[in-house]
Coordinates of C-alpha atoms in Angstrom, one line a residue:
M1304 CA 65.8 91.6 110.3
N1305 CA 65.9 93.1 113.8
L1306 CA 69.1 93.0 115.8
L1307 CA 67.2 92.0 118.9
D1308 CA 65.6 88.9 117.3
D1309 CA 68.1 87.4 114.9
P1310 CA 71.5 86.2 116.1
W1311 CA 74.2 88.1 114.3
L1312 CA 76.9 88.9 116.9
P1313 CA 79.9 86.4 116.7
V1314 CA 81.2 85.3 120.1
R1315 CA 83.3 82.6 121.7
R1316 CA 82.5 80.8 124.9
E1317 CA 84.9 79.6 127.5
S1318 CA 84.7 76.1 126.1
G1319 CA 85.9 77.3 122.7
Q1320 CA 82.5 77.0 121.1
Q1321 CA 81.9 79.7 118.5
T1322 CA 78.3 81.0 117.9
L1323 CA 76.1 83.9 117.0
I1324 CA 74.0 85.7 119.6
T1325 CA 71.7 88.7 120.0
P1326 CA 73.0 91.5 122.2
W1327 CA 70.7 90.6 125.1
Q1328 CA 72.0 87.0 125.2
I1329 CA 75.4 88.2 126.4
T1330 CA 74.9 86.5 129.8
D1331 CA 73.6 83.2 128.4
D1332 CA 74.8 80.2 130.4
I1333 CA 77.2 82.4 132.3
A1334 CA 77.5 80.0 135.2
N1335 CA 78.6 77.0 133.1
D1336 CA 80.0 78.1 129.8
P1337 CA 80.2 81.9 129.7
I1338 CA 80.8 84.1 126.7
V1339 CA 84.3 85.4 127.0
A1340 CA 85.2 87.2 123.8
L1341 CA 84.0 88.6 120.5
N1342 CA 84.9 86.4 117.6
T1343 CA 85.4 88.2 114.3
P1344 CA 88.4 87.8 112.1
R1345 CA 89.3 91.5 112.2
A1346 CA 90.6 93.4 115.2
D1347 CA 88.8 96.6 114.2
F1348 CA 85.5 94.7 114.1
N1349 CA 86.1 93.4 117.6
G1350 CA 87.1 96.9 118.9
S1351 CA 84.0 98.4 117.3
L1352 CA 81.6 95.7 118.4
I1353 CA 82.7 95.9 122.0
Q1354 CA 81.9 99.6 121.9
F1355 CA 78.5 98.8 120.4
L1356 CA 77.8 96.4 123.3
I1357 CA 79.0 99.0 125.8
G1358 CA 76.7 101.6 124.2
F1359 CA 73.8 99.2 124.0
T1360 CA 74.2 98.3 127.7
Q1361 CA 74.7 101.9 128.8
T1362 CA 71.6 103.1 126.9
L1363 CA 69.3 100.3 127.8
Y1364 CA 70.5 99.0 131.2
A1365 CA 72.4 101.8 133.0
P1366 CA 72.3 101.1 136.8
K1367 CA 70.6 103.6 139.0
D1368 CA 73.6 103.8 141.4
E1369 CA 76.9 102.2 142.3
T1370 CA 75.2 99.7 144.6
K1371 CA 73.2 98.3 141.6
W1372 CA 76.3 98.4 139.5
G1373 CA 78.2 96.2 142.0
A1374 CA 75.3 93.8 142.4
W1375 CA 75.1 93.2 138.6
Y1376 CA 78.8 92.9 138.4
E1377 CA 78.9 90.1 140.9
T1378 CA 75.6 88.5 139.9
P1379 CA 74.9 89.3 136.3
P1380 CA 71.2 89.6 135.1
T1381 CA 69.6 86.8 133.1
P1382 CA 69.1 87.0 129.4
E1383 CA 65.4 87.2 130.0
Q1384 CA 65.8 90.3 132.2
L1385 CA 67.9 91.9 129.5
R1386 CA 65.5 91.1 126.7
A1387 CA 62.6 92.6 128.6
L1388 CA 64.5 95.8 129.2
A1389 CA 65.4 96.0 125.6
E1390 CA 61.9 95.5 124.2
P1391 CA 60.8 99.2 124.4
H1392 CA 63.7 100.1 122.1
R1393 CA 62.9 97.5 119.4
N1394 CA 62.2 100.0 116.7
A1395 CA 65.8 101.4 116.9
F1396 CA 67.3 98.0 115.9
N1397 CA 65.5 97.2 112.7
L1398 CA 68.2 96.6 110.0
D1399 CA 65.9 96.6 107.0
G1400 CA 62.3 97.4 106.0
D1401 CA 60.5 100.5 105.0
G1402 CA 61.0 102.4 108.3
P1403 CA 64.1 103.5 110.2
R1404 CA 67.1 101.3 109.8
F1405 CA 69.8 100.7 112.3
L1406 CA 72.8 103.1 111.7
Q1407 CA 71.5 103.9 108.2
D1408 CA 70.1 107.0 106.6
F1409 CA 66.4 107.7 107.3
E1410 CA 65.5 107.9 103.6
P1411 CA 66.4 105.7 100.6
L1412 CA 69.4 106.9 98.7
D1413 CA 69.5 106.9 94.9
E1414 CA 73.3 107.2 94.4
K1415 CA 75.1 104.5 92.5
A1416 CA 75.6 101.3 94.5
K1417 CA 79.1 100.7 95.7
S1418 CA 80.8 97.3 96.5
I1419 CA 80.3 96.3 100.1
S1420 CA 84.1 96.0 100.4
S1421 CA 84.3 99.8 100.4
L1422 CA 82.7 99.8 103.9
L1423 CA 86.0 98.4 105.2
I1424 CA 88.2 101.3 106.5
D1425 CA 91.4 99.8 104.9
A1426 CA 89.8 99.2 101.5
P1427 CA 91.6 101.1 98.7
G1428 CA 89.9 104.4 97.8
E1429 CA 88.5 105.5 94.4
S1430 CA 91.7 107.4 93.5
T1431 CA 93.9 104.5 94.5
L1432 CA 91.8 102.2 92.2
Q1433 CA 91.9 104.6 89.3
E1434 CA 95.6 104.9 89.5
N1435 CA 96.2 101.2 90.0
R1436 CA 98.0 101.8 93.3
D1437 CA 96.3 99.0 95.3
L1438 CA 99.5 97.1 95.7
F1439 CA 99.1 95.6 99.2
T1440 CA 95.3 95.8 99.9
K1441 CA 93.9 94.5 96.7
R1442 CA 90.5 95.5 95.2
G1443 CA 87.7 93.0 95.0
Q1444 CA 88.8 90.8 97.9
Y1445 CA 85.3 91.0 99.4
A1446 CA 82.8 91.2 96.6
H1447 CA 80.2 90.1 99.2
L1448 CA 80.0 89.8 103.0
G1449 CA 77.7 87.7 105.1
L1450 CA 75.1 89.7 106.9
P1451 CA 76.8 89.5 110.3
A1452 CA 80.1 90.7 108.8
A1453 CA 78.2 93.5 106.9
I1454 CA 76.6 94.7 110.2
A1455 CA 80.0 94.7 111.9
A1456 CA 81.5 96.6 109.0
L1457 CA 78.7 99.2 109.2
I1458 CA 79.3 99.7 112.9
T1459 CA 83.0 99.9 112.5
L1460 CA 82.8 102.6 109.8
Q1461 CA 80.4 104.7 111.7
T1462 CA 82.5 104.4 114.9
N1463 CA 85.8 105.2 113.3
A1464 CA 84.9 107.1 110.1
P1465 CA 87.9 108.8 108.6
S1466 CA 87.8 111.7 106.3
G1467 CA 86.5 110.4 102.9
G1468 CA 86.4 113.3 100.5
A1469 CA 84.1 116.4 100.3
G1470 CA 81.2 116.1 102.8
H1471 CA 82.0 112.6 104.0
R1472 CA 82.1 113.3 107.7
T1473 CA 84.4 111.8 110.3
S1474 CA 83.3 110.1 113.5
L1475 CA 82.2 112.0 116.6
R1476 CA 85.9 111.6 117.8
G1477 CA 87.5 112.2 114.4
G1478 CA 89.0 109.6 112.1
G1479 CA 90.2 106.4 113.8
P1480 CA 89.9 107.5 117.5
L1481 CA 91.9 105.9 120.3
T1482 CA 89.7 104.0 122.6
T1483 CA 90.6 102.9 126.2
L1484 CA 88.5 100.4 128.1
L1485 CA 88.7 98.7 131.5
I1486 CA 88.9 94.9 131.3
P1487 CA 89.0 92.3 134.1
D1488 CA 92.4 91.2 135.3
P1489 CA 91.9 87.4 135.6
L1490 CA 95.1 86.9 137.5
R1491 CA 94.2 89.3 140.4
D1492 CA 90.4 89.5 140.6
P1493 CA 88.7 86.5 142.4
L1494 CA 85.6 86.7 140.1
P1495 CA 85.9 84.9 136.8
A1496 CA 86.4 87.2 133.8
N1497 CA 83.7 87.1 131.0
L1498 CA 82.4 89.4 128.3
W1499 CA 79.6 90.7 130.5
R1500 CA 82.0 91.9 133.2
L1501 CA 84.2 93.5 130.6
I1502 CA 81.2 95.5 129.2
W1503 CA 79.8 96.3 132.7
L1504 CA 83.2 97.7 133.9
N1505 CA 82.7 100.4 131.2
V1506 CA 79.1 101.3 132.0
F1507 CA 78.3 104.4 134.1
N1508 CA 75.4 104.8 136.6
E1509 CA 72.6 107.1 135.6
M1510 CA 73.9 110.1 137.4
A1511 CA 77.4 110.0 136.0
F1512 CA 76.3 111.8 132.8
A1513 CA 74.5 114.5 134.8
D1514 CA 76.9 117.3 133.9
H1515 CA 76.7 116.6 130.1
S1516 CA 74.4 118.9 128.1
G1517 CA 71.6 117.7 126.0
W1518 CA 69.5 115.9 128.6
H1519 CA 66.4 118.0 127.6
H1520 CA 66.3 115.9 124.4
Q1521 CA 64.3 112.9 125.5
Q1522 CA 62.9 111.8 122.2
P1523 CA 64.4 108.5 120.9
A1524 CA 65.9 110.1 117.8
A1525 CA 68.1 112.3 120.0
I1526 CA 69.8 109.1 121.1
F1527 CA 69.4 107.0 117.9
P1528 CA 69.8 109.6 115.1
W1529 CA 68.6 107.2 112.4
L1530 CA 65.0 107.4 113.8
A1531 CA 64.5 110.8 112.2
P1532 CA 65.6 112.6 109.0
T1533 CA 69.4 113.1 109.0
R1534 CA 70.8 116.5 110.3
T1535 CA 72.6 117.1 107.1
S1536 CA 75.7 119.4 107.0
Q1537 CA 75.9 120.8 103.5
A1538 CA 77.1 124.4 103.1
K1539 CA 73.7 125.9 102.4
G1540 CA 70.9 124.9 104.7
G1541 CA 73.0 122.3 106.7
V1542 CA 73.7 122.4 110.4
E1543 CA 76.4 121.2 112.7
T1544 CA 75.6 118.9 115.6
T1545 CA 76.9 119.9 119.0
P1546 CA 76.4 118.4 122.5
V1547 CA 73.4 120.7 123.1
D1548 CA 71.7 119.3 120.0
A1549 CA 71.5 115.6 121.1
H1550 CA 71.1 113.4 124.1
P1551 CA 74.5 112.6 125.6
Y1552 CA 74.0 108.9 124.8
Q1553 CA 74.3 109.7 121.1
M1554 CA 78.0 109.7 121.7
Y1555 CA 77.7 105.9 121.6
W1556 CA 75.5 106.0 118.4
G1557 CA 77.2 108.5 116.2
M1558 CA 76.2 108.3 112.5
P1559 CA 78.5 110.6 110.5
R1560 CA 78.0 108.7 107.2
R1561 CA 74.8 108.5 105.2
I1562 CA 74.6 104.8 104.2
R1563 CA 71.9 102.4 103.1
L1564 CA 72.8 98.7 102.8
E1565 CA 71.3 96.9 99.9
L1566 CA 69.3 94.2 101.7
E1567 CA 66.6 93.1 99.3
G1568 CA 66.5 89.6 97.9
L1569 CA 69.7 88.3 99.6
T1570 CA 70.8 84.8 98.9
A1571 CA 72.8 82.5 101.2
G1572 CA 76.4 81.6 100.6
D1573 CA 79.9 81.6 102.1
C1574 CA 81.0 85.0 103.5
L1575 CA 84.4 85.8 101.9
L1576 CA 85.6 87.3 105.3
T1577 CA 84.3 84.8 107.9
R1578 CA 83.9 81.7 105.7
E1579 CA 80.6 81.1 107.4
T1580 CA 77.3 80.5 105.5
A1581 CA 75.0 83.6 105.7
P1582 CA 72.8 85.8 103.6
L1583 CA 75.3 87.7 101.4
V1584 CA 75.3 91.5 101.0
D1585 CA 77.0 92.8 97.8
S1586 CA 76.5 96.5 97.9
Y1587 CA 75.4 99.7 99.6
R1588 CA 74.6 103.3 98.7
T1589 CA 76.0 106.4 100.3
R1590 CA 75.6 110.2 100.1
N1591 CA 77.8 112.9 101.6
Y1592 CA 77.0 115.7 104.1
G1593 CA 75.8 113.5 106.9
I1594 CA 75.9 114.5 110.6
N1595 CA 78.8 116.8 111.3
Y1596 CA 79.7 116.5 115.0
S1597 CA 81.4 119.6 116.3
G1598 CA 81.9 121.4 119.6
P1599 CA 83.0 120.1 123.1
W1600 CA 81.9 116.4 122.9
R1601 CA 83.7 114.3 125.5
H1602 CA 83.3 110.7 124.6
P1603 CA 83.5 108.5 127.7
L1604 CA 85.7 105.9 126.1
S1605 CA 88.5 108.1 124.8
P1606 CA 91.4 110.0 126.3
Y1607 CA 91.7 113.7 125.4
S1608 CA 94.6 116.2 125.1
R1609 CA 94.3 119.9 125.8
T1610 CA 95.1 122.7 123.3
K1611 CA 96.7 126.0 124.2
D1612 CA 93.2 127.5 124.0
G1613 CA 91.9 125.1 126.6
D1614 CA 89.9 122.9 124.1
Y1615 CA 89.9 119.2 124.4
L1616 CA 90.8 117.0 121.5
P1617 CA 90.4 113.2 121.4
R1618 CA 93.6 111.3 121.1
H1619 CA 94.5 109.1 118.2
A1620 CA 97.0 106.3 117.7
Q1621 CA 100.3 107.3 116.2
P1622 CA 103.1 105.5 114.3
G1623 CA 105.0 103.2 116.7
G1624 CA 102.0 101.8 118.4
I1625 CA 100.7 102.0 122.0
G1626 CA 103.1 101.2 124.8
Y1627 CA 104.3 102.2 128.2
R1628 CA 105.5 105.5 126.9
H1629 CA 101.8 106.4 126.8
W1630 CA 100.9 104.9 130.2
L1631 CA 100.8 108.1 132.1
E1632 CA 98.5 109.9 129.7
L1633 CA 96.2 107.0 129.2
V1634 CA 95.8 105.9 132.8
L1635 CA 96.4 109.2 134.8
G1636 CA 95.9 111.9 132.1
Q1637 CA 99.4 113.2 132.6
P1638 CA 101.5 115.1 131.6
E1639 CA 100.7 118.3 129.7
G1640 CA 97.2 118.8 131.0
G1641 CA 95.6 115.9 129.1
E1642 CA 92.8 113.7 130.6
S1643 CA 92.4 110.0 130.6
A1644 CA 89.0 108.6 129.4
L1645 CA 86.1 109.4 131.7
V1646 CA 85.6 105.6 132.1
I1647 CA 89.0 105.5 133.8
T1648 CA 88.5 108.4 136.1
N1649 CA 85.0 107.2 137.0
S1650 CA 86.4 103.9 138.1
S1651 CA 88.9 105.5 140.4
Q1652 CA 86.2 107.4 142.2
S1653 CA 83.9 104.5 143.0
Y1654 CA 84.6 102.1 145.9
A1655 CA 82.6 99.3 144.2
R1656 CA 84.7 99.7 141.0
R1657 CA 88.0 100.2 142.8
R1658 CA 87.5 96.8 144.5
R1659 CA 87.7 95.2 141.1
K1660 CA 91.1 94.3 139.7
T1661 CA 91.4 95.7 136.2
R1662 CA 93.7 96.4 133.3
L1663 CA 93.4 98.9 130.5
W1664 CA 92.8 97.9 126.9
A1665 CA 93.8 100.6 124.4
F1666 CA 93.2 100.3 120.6
G1667 CA 92.6 102.3 117.5
Y1668 CA 93.6 103.1 113.9
D1669 CA 96.7 105.1 113.0
M1670 CA 95.2 107.1 110.2
D1671 CA 96.9 109.4 107.7
N1672 CA 93.9 111.4 106.6
M1673 CA 91.7 108.9 104.9
K1674 CA 94.4 106.2 104.7
A1675 CA 94.6 103.5 107.4
R1676 CA 98.3 103.0 108.1
S1677 CA 98.0 100.5 111.0
W1678 CA 95.8 99.1 113.7
Y1679 CA 97.3 99.2 117.2
E1680 CA 96.2 97.8 120.5
S1681 CA 97.8 97.1 123.9
V1682 CA 96.9 95.9 127.4
M1683 CA 98.3 97.8 130.4
P1684 CA 98.1 97.5 134.1
I1685 CA 96.2 100.1 136.2
S1686 CA 97.3 101.6 139.5
H1687 CA 94.7 103.1 141.7
L1688 CA 96.5 105.8 143.7
D1689 CA 95.7 107.6 146.9
D1690 CA 95.6 111.3 146.3
T1691 CA 98.6 111.7 148.7
L1692 CA 100.7 109.5 146.5
R1693 CA 99.7 110.8 143.1
E1694 CA 102.1 113.7 142.7
S1695 CA 105.2 111.7 143.7
F1696 CA 104.1 108.7 141.5
V1697 CA 103.6 110.9 138.4
E1698 CA 106.9 112.6 139.0
V1699 CA 108.9 109.4 139.2
V1700 CA 107.1 107.7 136.2
Q1701 CA 107.5 110.8 134.1
G1702 CA 111.2 110.7 134.8
M1703 CA 111.4 107.0 133.9
T1704 CA 109.8 107.5 130.5
V1705 CA 111.8 110.6 129.7
A1706 CA 115.0 108.7 130.4
A1707 CA 113.8 105.8 128.3
S1708 CA 113.0 108.1 125.4
E1709 CA 116.4 109.7 125.5
I1710 CA 118.3 106.4 125.7
A1711 CA 116.1 105.0 122.8
S1712 CA 117.2 108.0 120.8
N1713 CA 120.9 107.4 121.8
L1714 CA 120.6 103.8 120.6
R1715 CA 119.2 104.8 117.2
G1716 CA 122.0 107.4 116.7
A1717 CA 124.7 104.9 117.7
L1718 CA 123.4 102.2 115.3
K1719 CA 123.2 104.8 112.5
R1720 CA 126.9 105.7 113.2
A1721 CA 127.9 102.1 113.3
W1722 CA 126.1 101.2 110.0
F1723 CA 126.9 104.2 107.9
K1724 CA 129.9 106.2 107.1
P1725 CA 130.1 109.8 108.3
K1726 CA 128.0 112.3 106.2
A1727 CA 126.4 109.4 104.4
K1728 CA 122.9 110.1 103.2
V1729 CA 120.7 107.7 105.1
R1730 CA 117.4 106.7 103.5
G1731 CA 114.8 104.5 105.0
D1732 CA 112.9 104.3 108.3
L1733 CA 114.9 103.5 111.4
S1734 CA 112.0 103.8 113.8
F1735 CA 112.0 100.1 114.3
I1736 CA 115.1 100.5 116.5
V1737 CA 113.2 102.8 118.9
D1738 CA 110.1 100.5 118.8
A1739 CA 112.2 97.5 119.7
F1740 CA 113.8 99.3 122.6
W1741 CA 110.4 100.2 124.0
H1742 CA 109.2 96.7 123.6
Q1743 CA 112.3 95.2 125.2
T1744 CA 112.0 97.3 128.4
E1745 CA 108.2 97.2 128.7
A1746 CA 107.9 94.2 131.1
D1747 CA 110.6 95.7 133.4
F1748 CA 108.7 99.1 133.4
Y1749 CA 105.5 97.5 134.6
R1750 CA 107.4 95.6 137.3
Q1751 CA 109.0 98.8 138.4
L1752 CA 105.5 100.4 138.6
E1753 CA 104.3 97.8 141.1
E1754 CA 107.5 98.3 143.2
L1755 CA 107.1 102.1 143.0
H1756 CA 103.6 101.8 144.3
R1757 CA 104.7 99.6 147.2
L1758 CA 107.6 101.9 148.1
L1759 CA 105.5 105.1 148.1
S1760 CA 102.8 103.4 150.1
A1761 CA 105.4 102.3 152.7
D1762 CA 107.1 105.7 152.6
Q1763 CA 110.4 104.1 151.6
A1764 CA 113.3 105.6 149.7
L1765 CA 113.2 105.4 145.9
Q1766 CA 116.9 105.6 145.0
S1767 CA 117.4 101.9 144.4
L1768 CA 114.4 101.8 142.1
R1769 CA 115.7 104.7 140.1
E1770 CA 119.1 103.1 139.8
S1771 CA 117.6 99.7 138.8
W1772 CA 115.6 101.3 136.0
F1773 CA 118.7 103.2 134.8
R1774 CA 120.6 99.9 134.6
T1775 CA 117.8 98.2 132.7
L1776 CA 117.7 101.0 130.1
C1777 CA 121.5 101.0 129.7
D1778 CA 121.8 97.2 129.5
S1779 CA 118.9 96.9 127.0
S1780 CA 120.4 99.6 124.7
L1781 CA 123.8 97.9 124.7
A1782 CA 122.2 94.4 124.1
L1783 CA 120.2 95.7 121.1
F1784 CA 123.3 97.6 119.8
D1785 CA 125.3 94.4 119.9
Q1786 CA 122.5 92.4 118.3
W1787 CA 122.2 94.7 115.3
A1788 CA 125.6 96.5 114.9
T1789 CA 127.1 93.7 112.8
S1790 CA 123.9 92.6 111.1
G1791 CA 124.8 94.2 107.8
S1792 CA 127.0 92.7 105.1
L1793 CA 130.5 91.7 106.2
E1794 CA 132.2 93.9 103.6
D1795 CA 130.5 97.0 105.0
D1796 CA 131.4 96.3 108.6
E1797 CA 134.1 98.5 110.1
P1798 CA 135.1 97.2 113.6
K1799 CA 136.6 100.6 114.6
R1800 CA 133.5 102.5 113.6
I1801 CA 131.3 100.0 115.5
A1802 CA 133.5 100.2 118.6
L1803 CA 133.4 104.0 118.6
A1804 CA 129.7 104.0 118.2
R1805 CA 129.2 101.6 121.1
H1806 CA 131.5 103.8 123.2
D1807 CA 129.5 106.9 122.4
L1808 CA 126.3 105.1 123.3
Q1809 CA 127.6 104.3 126.7
K1810 CA 128.8 107.8 127.2
F1811 CA 125.6 109.5 126.0
N1812 CA 123.5 107.3 128.2
Y1813 CA 125.1 109.1 131.2
K1814 CA 124.1 112.6 129.9
K1815 CA 123.0 115.0 132.5
S1816 CA 119.5 115.3 131.2
I1817 CA 119.0 111.5 131.7
L1818 CA 120.5 111.5 135.2
D1819 CA 118.4 114.5 136.1
A1820 CA 115.2 112.9 134.9
L1821 CA 115.9 110.0 137.2
R1822 CA 117.3 112.2 140.0
L1823 CA 120.6 110.3 140.0
H1824 CA 123.9 111.9 140.9
K1825 CA 126.6 112.0 138.3
K1826 CA 128.4 108.6 138.5
K1827 CA 131.3 107.0 136.9
R1828 CA 130.4 105.4 133.6
A1829 CA 130.7 101.6 133.3
A1830 CA 133.6 100.5 131.2

């Protein structure tokens, strides 16, 4: 099987039709019934496959300049054009056979075969199975996967690879990296949104990678590492792989795990994941000490934080999800010296791209070492700012999020005092209170962002906006307090304790640190 010949990529058209395509068919019938979304039953598969398509397009179809980029955004190329441009790379996309195999080890592996379900990042590990601790994600749910699902699982693991025991390497961005992409805003952009335009928004022109090292590596294996023997990373005789050891495009094709799918003699049946009929894959083989990516890699689709030593580290999703508390760091790279993904900054520097109305799609695994705790994703608006407005905009938004964070903490403390007697030992996770507060105030935050942009552009005063946001935070905290304060059993309710906790919440919301964050003068607290 070759990924350029045999349809395997599950997509959905605007009409609702679901089908399988090859990657170069992404613009098929784009004028009448365009492909608008990937269509797998797993969010992590969809997130990884969109990165596969971006890497595929970046590697094979990168525009020469921004003029060409703009032309293909407005008038997409035909499938025939895309197929012709992909043809020279055919050898890199063989899935089986005696030669190189897509995203698989260069040589056959003789290790014991493992169930194909172990490719799934949230599958229970060996120690979990041995100790019978697979309480929520049960063993044996996917004894076999249809070939399209097996390919998606392979791509997903190589893209997000968490730590997996001695010598089982993590992805180029660490285990479960946070990814941020630009997506069309169908409510504001006059051009219809489709999957091609989503992909193309995240593709750079040829010169945009000019300052990345590794360009002297022009052989295909420097981009597609499975075309040559694996750069193994064992303690004796192994090597690390830094940006100078590979072409920059290998960032899209990282292969930290040594894997060979068992693809001989497949028989057709119903895939246990997709419920579609396909050749069924039961097992794979794996060996440790694959490619160990180290050094200053800067993946274009991930935001980075900065260490005290000046090193950049890719960001990862954390408990609580992705919301407006992360907006500054994901969109503007602020505060604390972080940087938004290169794909975001590249867009803000191009007139052709700035014309397009876009939003930000952030997603990724919250990993606890090798354990997947949650998958998070969120869509956020994007503000393209003039340099003259940026400093003032960041200052106001940072104050808004600091105030929100403190009042969320006040709410949590007030409910804790309302629910439990003084000095009571409280067990359990109360983070859902803070999460609910962030969720409740999110829509208002984004409305305030639009108003802030308008006021700064018109050089108008910001006092009313600051006060409006403060009222929103206070009102939301009280509404959630009232909703939950008496939600326990009636015999445990103490009206006096609840009333005092509510009074404290109102008082603490007027703390000096909150008013200072919003640059508000000390005011009389509402009764």
